[in-house]
Coordinates of C-alpha atoms in Angstrom, one line a residue:
M1 CA 15.2 118.2 50.2
S2 CA 12.8 117.9 53.2
E3 CA 10.1 120.3 54.5
A4 CA 12.5 121.1 57.3
S5 CA 15.1 122.6 54.9
K6 CA 15.2 125.3 52.3
L7 CA 17.7 126.5 49.7
S8 CA 19.4 129.8 50.3
S9 CA 18.1 131.1 47.0
E10 CA 14.5 130.7 48.2
S11 CA 14.8 133.6 50.6
R12 CA 17.6 135.7 49.0
S13 CA 16.4 139.3 48.8
T14 CA 17.6 142.6 47.2
M15 CA 16.5 146.2 47.2
M16 CA 17.8 149.2 45.2
Q17 CA 18.0 152.8 46.2
L18 CA 19.1 156.0 44.5
I19 CA 21.1 158.2 46.9
F20 CA 19.9 161.8 47.2
P21 CA 21.5 164.8 49.1
S22 CA 19.0 164.3 52.0
D23 CA 20.6 160.8 52.5
T24 CA 24.0 162.2 53.1
N25 CA 26.1 163.9 55.7
Y26 CA 28.3 167.1 55.4
H27 CA 31.0 164.9 53.7
G28 CA 28.6 164.2 50.9
T29 CA 28.5 160.5 51.8
M30 CA 25.5 158.4 53.0
F31 CA 24.6 158.5 56.6
G32 CA 25.7 155.2 58.2
G33 CA 22.5 154.9 60.2
K34 CA 20.4 155.2 57.0
V35 CA 22.5 152.4 55.4
M36 CA 22.0 150.3 58.5
E37 CA 18.2 150.8 58.4
Y38 CA 18.1 149.4 54.8
M39 CA 20.3 146.5 55.8
D40 CA 18.1 145.6 58.8
K41 CA 15.0 145.8 56.6
I42 CA 16.3 143.5 53.9
A43 CA 17.7 141.1 56.5
A44 CA 14.3 141.0 58.2
I45 CA 12.6 140.3 54.8
T46 CA 15.0 137.5 54.1
S47 CA 14.5 136.0 57.5
M48 CA 10.7 136.1 57.2
R49 CA 10.9 134.5 53.8
H50 CA 13.0 131.7 55.2
A51 CA 11.0 131.1 58.3
R52 CA 7.6 132.1 57.0
K53 CA 7.0 133.5 60.5
P54 CA 7.5 136.8 62.3
V55 CA 11.1 137.6 63.2
V56 CA 13.1 139.9 65.5
T57 CA 16.6 141.2 65.2
A58 CA 18.8 139.5 67.8
S59 CA 22.2 141.0 66.9
T60 CA 24.3 142.7 64.3
D61 CA 27.9 141.6 63.9
S62 CA 30.9 142.8 61.9
L63 CA 29.2 145.9 60.4
D64 CA 32.1 147.0 58.1
F65 CA 32.0 150.2 56.1
V66 CA 34.6 149.6 53.4
A67 CA 33.9 152.3 50.8
P68 CA 31.9 155.5 50.8
I69 CA 28.5 155.8 49.2
R70 CA 28.0 159.1 47.4
V71 CA 25.1 161.3 46.2
G72 CA 23.9 160.1 42.8
E73 CA 25.1 156.5 43.2
V74 CA 22.6 153.6 43.3
I75 CA 23.0 151.1 46.1
E76 CA 22.0 147.4 45.9
V77 CA 21.3 145.9 49.3
E78 CA 21.4 142.1 49.1
A79 CA 20.8 139.5 51.9
F80 CA 20.8 135.7 52.2
I81 CA 20.6 133.2 55.0
T82 CA 24.0 131.8 55.7
W83 CA 23.2 129.4 58.6
T84 CA 20.4 128.4 60.9
H85 CA 20.2 127.2 64.5
K86 CA 17.1 126.0 66.3
S87 CA 15.1 129.3 66.1
S88 CA 17.8 131.7 64.8
M89 CA 19.1 132.6 61.4
E90 CA 22.3 134.3 60.5
V91 CA 21.9 136.6 57.5
F92 CA 24.7 138.1 55.4
V93 CA 24.0 141.5 54.1
K94 CA 26.1 143.3 51.4
V95 CA 25.7 146.8 50.1
Q96 CA 27.2 147.5 46.7
T97 CA 27.3 150.9 45.0
E98 CA 27.0 151.5 41.3
N99 CA 27.9 154.6 39.3
V100 CA 25.0 154.4 36.8
Y101 CA 26.9 156.5 34.2
T102 CA 30.1 154.3 34.2
G103 CA 28.8 151.0 35.5
E104 CA 31.5 150.9 38.1
R105 CA 30.4 148.8 41.1
K106 CA 32.1 148.3 44.5
T107 CA 31.2 146.8 47.8
A108 CA 30.5 149.5 50.4
V109 CA 29.2 147.7 53.5
T110 CA 29.0 144.2 54.8
A111 CA 27.5 142.7 58.0
F112 CA 26.0 139.7 59.6
F113 CA 22.6 139.9 61.3
S114 CA 21.0 137.3 63.5
F115 CA 17.2 137.0 63.6
V116 CA 15.0 134.8 65.8
A117 CA 11.7 133.4 64.4
L118 CA 8.6 133.8 66.7
D119 CA 5.4 131.8 67.0
E120 CA 1.9 133.2 67.5
T121 CA 2.6 133.8 71.2
G122 CA 5.8 135.7 70.6
K123 CA 8.1 132.8 71.7
P124 CA 11.1 131.6 69.7
T125 CA 10.1 128.8 67.3
G126 CA 12.0 126.5 64.9
V127 CA 13.2 127.4 61.5
P128 CA 14.1 125.3 58.4
V129 CA 17.7 124.3 58.0
V130 CA 19.3 126.4 55.2
I131 CA 21.1 124.6 52.3
P132 CA 23.8 126.8 50.8
E133 CA 24.2 126.7 47.0
T134 CA 26.8 129.1 45.7
D135 CA 30.5 129.1 46.6
E136 CA 30.0 132.3 48.7
E137 CA 27.1 130.8 50.5
K138 CA 29.0 127.5 51.2
A139 CA 32.0 129.4 52.5
L140 CA 29.9 131.6 54.9
H141 CA 27.9 128.6 56.0
A142 CA 31.1 126.7 56.9
S143 CA 32.4 129.6 59.0
A144 CA 29.0 130.4 60.6
P145 CA 29.3 128.1 63.7
G146 CA 32.4 130.1 64.8
R147 CA 30.5 133.4 64.6
Y148 CA 27.5 131.8 66.4
D149 CA 29.9 130.7 69.3
L150 CA 31.3 134.2 69.5
R151 CA 27.8 135.7 69.7
M152 CA 26.8 133.3 72.5
Q153 CA 30.0 134.1 74.4
R154 CA 29.3 137.9 74.1
K155 CA 25.8 137.3 75.3
R156 CA 26.9 135.3 78.3
E157 CA 29.5 138.0 79.2
R158 CA 26.9 140.7 79.1
Q159 CA 24.4 138.7 81.2
N160 CA 27.1 137.9 83.8
P161 CA 29.6 140.8 84.0
Q162 CA 32.6 140.1 86.1

């Protein structure tokens, strides 16, 4: 492995949070924006660990809420780099809930974030190539170029509306 590459496990990050009533809406489920805040933070930490440089969020894709998060549950927010381009990194973030009394776990939210590494002047700078290790990392790495192309297409369309 060269200096210009890093294993996905070298930057994988997780955080845990107990959900309190103040974290929830009138349905008794966690505020979506609060979950998104945690996801953005862990994706930023993962990106900084990979690049070892300051980073900024470039986009958030496919933010899917697939199960509710309820008061008293614990959430585990996990992130890892799926793919890298010149100065950008795609980060997969998954939120799992756990009922600490029964041990039941379920995936509640998933998303892809894109971050760009910055140099000391605030300009985009190169990042190491990521080397996937697990089956999940390898599958997401293989499908990442397609997501990158879609992001670039959306960006072009927004810059040049017809």
